[in-house]
CSV table of C-alpha atoms and ligand atoms in Angstrom, one decimal:
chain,number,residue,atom,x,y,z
T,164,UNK,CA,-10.8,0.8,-2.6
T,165,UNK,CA,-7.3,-0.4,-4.0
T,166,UNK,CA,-5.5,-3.9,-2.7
T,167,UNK,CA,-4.6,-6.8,-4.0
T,168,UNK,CA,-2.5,-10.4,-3.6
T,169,UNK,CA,-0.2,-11.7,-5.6
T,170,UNK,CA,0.9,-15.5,-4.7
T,171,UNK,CA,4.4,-13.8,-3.5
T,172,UNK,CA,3.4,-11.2,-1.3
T,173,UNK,CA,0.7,-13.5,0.5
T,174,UNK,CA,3.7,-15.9,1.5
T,175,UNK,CA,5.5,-12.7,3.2
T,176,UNK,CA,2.4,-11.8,4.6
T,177,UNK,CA,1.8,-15.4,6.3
T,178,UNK,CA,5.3,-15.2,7.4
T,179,UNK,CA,4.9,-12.0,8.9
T,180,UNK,CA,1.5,-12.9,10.8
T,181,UNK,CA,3.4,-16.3,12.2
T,182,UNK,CA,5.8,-14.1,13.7
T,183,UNK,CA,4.3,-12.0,15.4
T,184,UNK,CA,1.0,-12.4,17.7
T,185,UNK,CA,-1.5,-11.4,14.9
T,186,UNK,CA,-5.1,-11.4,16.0
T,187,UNK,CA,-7.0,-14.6,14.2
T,188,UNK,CA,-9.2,-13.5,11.7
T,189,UNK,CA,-12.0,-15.2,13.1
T,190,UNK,CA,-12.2,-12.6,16.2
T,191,UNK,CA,-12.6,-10.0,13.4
T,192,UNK,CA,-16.4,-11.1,13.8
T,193,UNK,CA,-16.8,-10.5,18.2
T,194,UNK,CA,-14.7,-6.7,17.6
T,195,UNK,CA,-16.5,-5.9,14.7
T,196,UNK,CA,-20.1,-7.2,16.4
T,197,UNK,CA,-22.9,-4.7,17.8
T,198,UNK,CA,-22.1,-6.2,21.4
T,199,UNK,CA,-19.3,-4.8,21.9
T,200,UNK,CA,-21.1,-1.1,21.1
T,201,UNK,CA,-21.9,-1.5,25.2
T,202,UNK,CA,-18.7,-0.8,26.5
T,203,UNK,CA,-17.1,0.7,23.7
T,204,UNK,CA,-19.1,3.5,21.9
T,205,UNK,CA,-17.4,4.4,18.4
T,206,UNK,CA,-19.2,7.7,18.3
T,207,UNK,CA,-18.2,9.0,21.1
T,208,UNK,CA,-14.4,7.7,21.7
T,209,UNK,CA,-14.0,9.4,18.2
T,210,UNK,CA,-16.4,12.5,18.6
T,211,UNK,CA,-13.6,14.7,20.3
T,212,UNK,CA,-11.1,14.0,17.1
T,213,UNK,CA,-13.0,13.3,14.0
T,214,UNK,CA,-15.1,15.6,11.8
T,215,UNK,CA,-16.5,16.7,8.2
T,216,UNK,CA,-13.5,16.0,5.6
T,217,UNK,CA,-10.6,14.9,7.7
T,218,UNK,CA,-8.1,12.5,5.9
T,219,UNK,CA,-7.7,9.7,8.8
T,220,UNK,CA,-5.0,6.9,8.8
T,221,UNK,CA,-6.4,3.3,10.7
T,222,UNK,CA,-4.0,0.9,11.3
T,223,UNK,CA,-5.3,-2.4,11.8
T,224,UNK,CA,-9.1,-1.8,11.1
T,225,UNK,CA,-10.3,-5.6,11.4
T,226,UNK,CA,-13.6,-6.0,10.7
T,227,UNK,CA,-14.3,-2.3,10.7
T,228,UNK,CA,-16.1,-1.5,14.2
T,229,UNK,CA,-14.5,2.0,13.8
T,230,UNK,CA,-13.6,2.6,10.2
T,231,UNK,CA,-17.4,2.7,9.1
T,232,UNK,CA,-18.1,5.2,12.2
T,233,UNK,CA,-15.6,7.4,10.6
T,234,UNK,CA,-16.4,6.8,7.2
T,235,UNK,CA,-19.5,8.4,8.1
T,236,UNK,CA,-18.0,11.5,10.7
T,237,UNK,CA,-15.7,12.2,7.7
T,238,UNK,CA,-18.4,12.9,5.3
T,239,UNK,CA,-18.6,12.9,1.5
T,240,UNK,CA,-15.8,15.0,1.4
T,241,UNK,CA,-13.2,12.6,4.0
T,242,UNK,CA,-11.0,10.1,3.6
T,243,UNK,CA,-10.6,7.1,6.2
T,244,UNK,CA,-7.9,5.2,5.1
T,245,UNK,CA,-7.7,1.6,6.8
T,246,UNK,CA,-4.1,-1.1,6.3
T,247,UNK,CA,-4.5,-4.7,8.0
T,248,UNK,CA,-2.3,-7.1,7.2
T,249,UNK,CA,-4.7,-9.7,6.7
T,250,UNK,CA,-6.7,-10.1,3.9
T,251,UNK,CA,-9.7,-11.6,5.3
T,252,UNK,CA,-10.3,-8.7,7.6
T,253,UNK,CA,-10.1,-6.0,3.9
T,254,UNK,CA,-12.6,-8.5,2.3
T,255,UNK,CA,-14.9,-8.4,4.8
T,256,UNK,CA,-14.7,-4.8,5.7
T,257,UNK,CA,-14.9,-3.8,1.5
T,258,UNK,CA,-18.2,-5.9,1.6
T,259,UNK,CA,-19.6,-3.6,4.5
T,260,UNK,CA,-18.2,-0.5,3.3
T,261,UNK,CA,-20.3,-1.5,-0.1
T,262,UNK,CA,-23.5,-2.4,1.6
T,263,UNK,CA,-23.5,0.9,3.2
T,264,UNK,CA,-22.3,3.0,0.7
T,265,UNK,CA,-19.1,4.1,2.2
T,266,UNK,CA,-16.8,3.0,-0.3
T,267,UNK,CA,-15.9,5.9,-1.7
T,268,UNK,CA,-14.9,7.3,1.9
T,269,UNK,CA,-12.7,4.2,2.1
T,270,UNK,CA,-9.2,3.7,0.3
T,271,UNK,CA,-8.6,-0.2,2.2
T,272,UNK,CA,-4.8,-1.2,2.2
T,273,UNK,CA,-3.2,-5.0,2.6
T,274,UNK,CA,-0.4,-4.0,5.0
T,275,UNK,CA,3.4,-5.3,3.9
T,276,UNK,CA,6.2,-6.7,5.6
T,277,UNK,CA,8.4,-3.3,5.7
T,278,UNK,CA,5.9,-1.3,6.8
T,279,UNK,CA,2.3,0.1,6.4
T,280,UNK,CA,2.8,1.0,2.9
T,281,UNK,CA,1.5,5.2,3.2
T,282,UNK,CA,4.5,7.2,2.0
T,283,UNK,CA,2.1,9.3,-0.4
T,284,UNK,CA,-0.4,10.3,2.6
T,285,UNK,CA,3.0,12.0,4.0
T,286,UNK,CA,1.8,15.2,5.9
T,287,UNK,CA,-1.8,14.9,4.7
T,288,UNK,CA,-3.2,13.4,7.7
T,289,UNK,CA,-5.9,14.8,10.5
T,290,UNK,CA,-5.9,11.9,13.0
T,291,UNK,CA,-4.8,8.4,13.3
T,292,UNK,CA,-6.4,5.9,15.3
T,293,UNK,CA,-4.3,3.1,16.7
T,294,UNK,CA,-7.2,0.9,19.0
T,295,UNK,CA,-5.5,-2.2,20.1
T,296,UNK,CA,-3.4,-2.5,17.2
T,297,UNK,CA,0.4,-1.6,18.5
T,298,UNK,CA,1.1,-4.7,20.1
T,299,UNK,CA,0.4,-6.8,17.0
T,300,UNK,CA,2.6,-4.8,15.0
T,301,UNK,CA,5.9,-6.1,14.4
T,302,UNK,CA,8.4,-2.7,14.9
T,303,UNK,CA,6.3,-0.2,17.3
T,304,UNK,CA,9.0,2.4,16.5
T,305,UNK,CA,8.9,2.5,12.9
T,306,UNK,CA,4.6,2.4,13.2
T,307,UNK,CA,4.8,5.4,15.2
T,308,UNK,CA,7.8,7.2,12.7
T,309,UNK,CA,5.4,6.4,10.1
T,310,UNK,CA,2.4,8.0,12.1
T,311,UNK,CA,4.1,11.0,12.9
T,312,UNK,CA,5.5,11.6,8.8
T,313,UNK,CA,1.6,11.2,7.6
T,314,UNK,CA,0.0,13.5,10.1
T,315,UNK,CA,-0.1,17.5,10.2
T,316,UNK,CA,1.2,19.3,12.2
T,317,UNK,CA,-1.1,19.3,15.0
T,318,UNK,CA,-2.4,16.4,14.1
T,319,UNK,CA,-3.6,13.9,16.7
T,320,UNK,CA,-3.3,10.2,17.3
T,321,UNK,CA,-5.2,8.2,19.6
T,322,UNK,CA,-3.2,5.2,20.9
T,323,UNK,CA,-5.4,2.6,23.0
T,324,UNK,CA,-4.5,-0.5,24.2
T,325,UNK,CA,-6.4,-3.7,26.0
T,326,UNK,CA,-5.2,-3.7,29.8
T,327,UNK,CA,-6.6,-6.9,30.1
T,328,UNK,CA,-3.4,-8.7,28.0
T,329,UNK,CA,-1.1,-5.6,27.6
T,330,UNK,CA,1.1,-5.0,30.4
T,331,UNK,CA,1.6,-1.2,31.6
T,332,UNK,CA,5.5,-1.5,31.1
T,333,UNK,CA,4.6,-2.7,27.5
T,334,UNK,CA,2.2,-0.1,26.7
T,335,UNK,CA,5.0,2.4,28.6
T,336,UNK,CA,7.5,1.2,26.1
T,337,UNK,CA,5.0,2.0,22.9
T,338,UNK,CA,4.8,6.1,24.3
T,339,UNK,CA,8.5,5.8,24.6
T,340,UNK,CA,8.6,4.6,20.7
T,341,UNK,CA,6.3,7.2,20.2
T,342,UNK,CA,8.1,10.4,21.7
T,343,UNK,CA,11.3,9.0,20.4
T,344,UNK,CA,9.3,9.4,17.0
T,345,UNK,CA,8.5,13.2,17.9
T,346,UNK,CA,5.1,13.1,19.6
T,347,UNK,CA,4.3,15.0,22.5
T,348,UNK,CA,1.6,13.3,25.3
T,349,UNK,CA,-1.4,15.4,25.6
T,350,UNK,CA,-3.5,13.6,27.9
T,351,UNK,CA,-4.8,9.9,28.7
T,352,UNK,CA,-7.8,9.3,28.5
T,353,UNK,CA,-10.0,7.0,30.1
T,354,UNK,CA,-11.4,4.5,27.8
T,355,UNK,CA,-13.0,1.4,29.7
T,356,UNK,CA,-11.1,-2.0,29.9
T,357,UNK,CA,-8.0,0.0,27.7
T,358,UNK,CA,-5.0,2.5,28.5
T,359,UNK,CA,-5.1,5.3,26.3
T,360,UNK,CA,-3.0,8.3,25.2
T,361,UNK,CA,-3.7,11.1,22.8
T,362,UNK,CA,-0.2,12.0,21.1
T,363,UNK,CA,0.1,15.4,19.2
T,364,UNK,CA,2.5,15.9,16.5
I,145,LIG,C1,-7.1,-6.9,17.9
I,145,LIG,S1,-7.4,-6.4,16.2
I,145,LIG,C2,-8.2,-4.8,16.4
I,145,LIG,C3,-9.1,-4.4,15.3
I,145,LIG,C4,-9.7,-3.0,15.5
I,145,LIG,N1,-8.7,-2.0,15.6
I,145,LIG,C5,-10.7,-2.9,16.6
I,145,LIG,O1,-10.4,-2.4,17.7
I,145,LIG,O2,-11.7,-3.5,16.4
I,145,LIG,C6,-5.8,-6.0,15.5
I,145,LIG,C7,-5.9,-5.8,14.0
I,145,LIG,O3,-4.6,-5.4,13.6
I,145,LIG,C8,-4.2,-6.1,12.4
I,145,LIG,N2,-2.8,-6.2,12.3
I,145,LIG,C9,-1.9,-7.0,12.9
I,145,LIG,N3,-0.6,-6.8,12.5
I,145,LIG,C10,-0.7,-5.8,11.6
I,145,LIG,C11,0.3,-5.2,10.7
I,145,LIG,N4,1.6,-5.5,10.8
I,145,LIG,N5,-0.2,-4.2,9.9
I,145,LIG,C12,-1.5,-3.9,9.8
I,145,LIG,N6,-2.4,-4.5,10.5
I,145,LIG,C13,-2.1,-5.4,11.4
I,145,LIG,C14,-4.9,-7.5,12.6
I,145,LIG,O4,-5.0,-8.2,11.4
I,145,LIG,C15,-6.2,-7.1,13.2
I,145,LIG,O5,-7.2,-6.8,12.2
């Protein structure tokens, strides 16, 4: 697992979550929490796109309700790796990860202000997973550039968004972002209380 704070890049990361509408670390807990298994099933939202040693890219991870679930589709031989900007949600996923011996299928990333910091995964990615992520990030269009230069060719993304406070013109807007980044729509999904589009590089 590699991250790490320095005093400087905290600040910029502070700034950058006052900016935008950055999901209080607290709620990490309620997304992260068994509960919520009930009407959203890791396994089998990710069964169609994850399996034995796939490298995957997980923006915003929180807490981890889907990065452990991959950890363990990916296998001893996967990669899952997982960039929030806030440190509280990379503690407390690391501490999971170690209890449950997925750390080694686990390379955790602090996010930074530019971008999501995963030049050197550049065409080395199976899947991303983008679950209700996009609208906290501050440039939509330069997540899904970055998406697009990490993935394979043929690689998949699943983009899924909460209806409940994410408008259909907003989460219109993202797919724009996204085809204007070179992805193709292959289907949507239905994925209770969220819209949802697979993209295909
Ligand atoms: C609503 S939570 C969703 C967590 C997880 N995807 C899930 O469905 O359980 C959004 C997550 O995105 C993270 N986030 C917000 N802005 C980000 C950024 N610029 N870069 C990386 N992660 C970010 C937040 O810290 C938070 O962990």
């Amino acid at each position: 697992m590699q991250y790490e704070a320095s005093g400087k890049r905290l600040l910029q990361w502070r700034t950058l979550e006052m900016a935008h509408d950055v999901c209080p670390w607290w709620i990490g807990y309620w997304l992260a929490s068994p509960i919520r298994k009930l009407f959203h099933n890791p396994r089998s939202i990710l069964e169609p796109f994850v399996h034995e040693g796939m490298t995957v890219f997980e923006p915003g991870p929180g807490m981890g309700f889907f990065t452990l679930e991959m950890a363990r589709m990916v296998g001893k031989g996967g990669l899952v790796v997982a960039v929030d900007i806030q440190i509280r949600m990379i503690e407390n996923l690391a501490r999971k990860a170690q209890r449950q011996g997925l750390s080694g299928r686990i390379d955790l990333r602090l996010a930074n202000p530019t971008g999501m910091g995963i030049n050197d995964l550049t065409g080395k990615v199976d899947f991303v997973l983008a679950f209700a992520v996009v609208h906290e990030l501050p440039d939509a269009g330069l997540f899904f550039k970055e998406s697009f230069a990490v993935l394979k060719s043929g690689g998949k993304l699943l983009f899924s968004e909460p209806s409940n406070h994410i408008e259909q013109s907003v989460f219109d807007k993202s797919l724009d972002y996204a085809r204007r980044a070179g992805f193709k729509v292959e289907s949507m999904p239905t994925i209770r209380s969220n819209q949802t589009a697979v993209l295909v590089k």
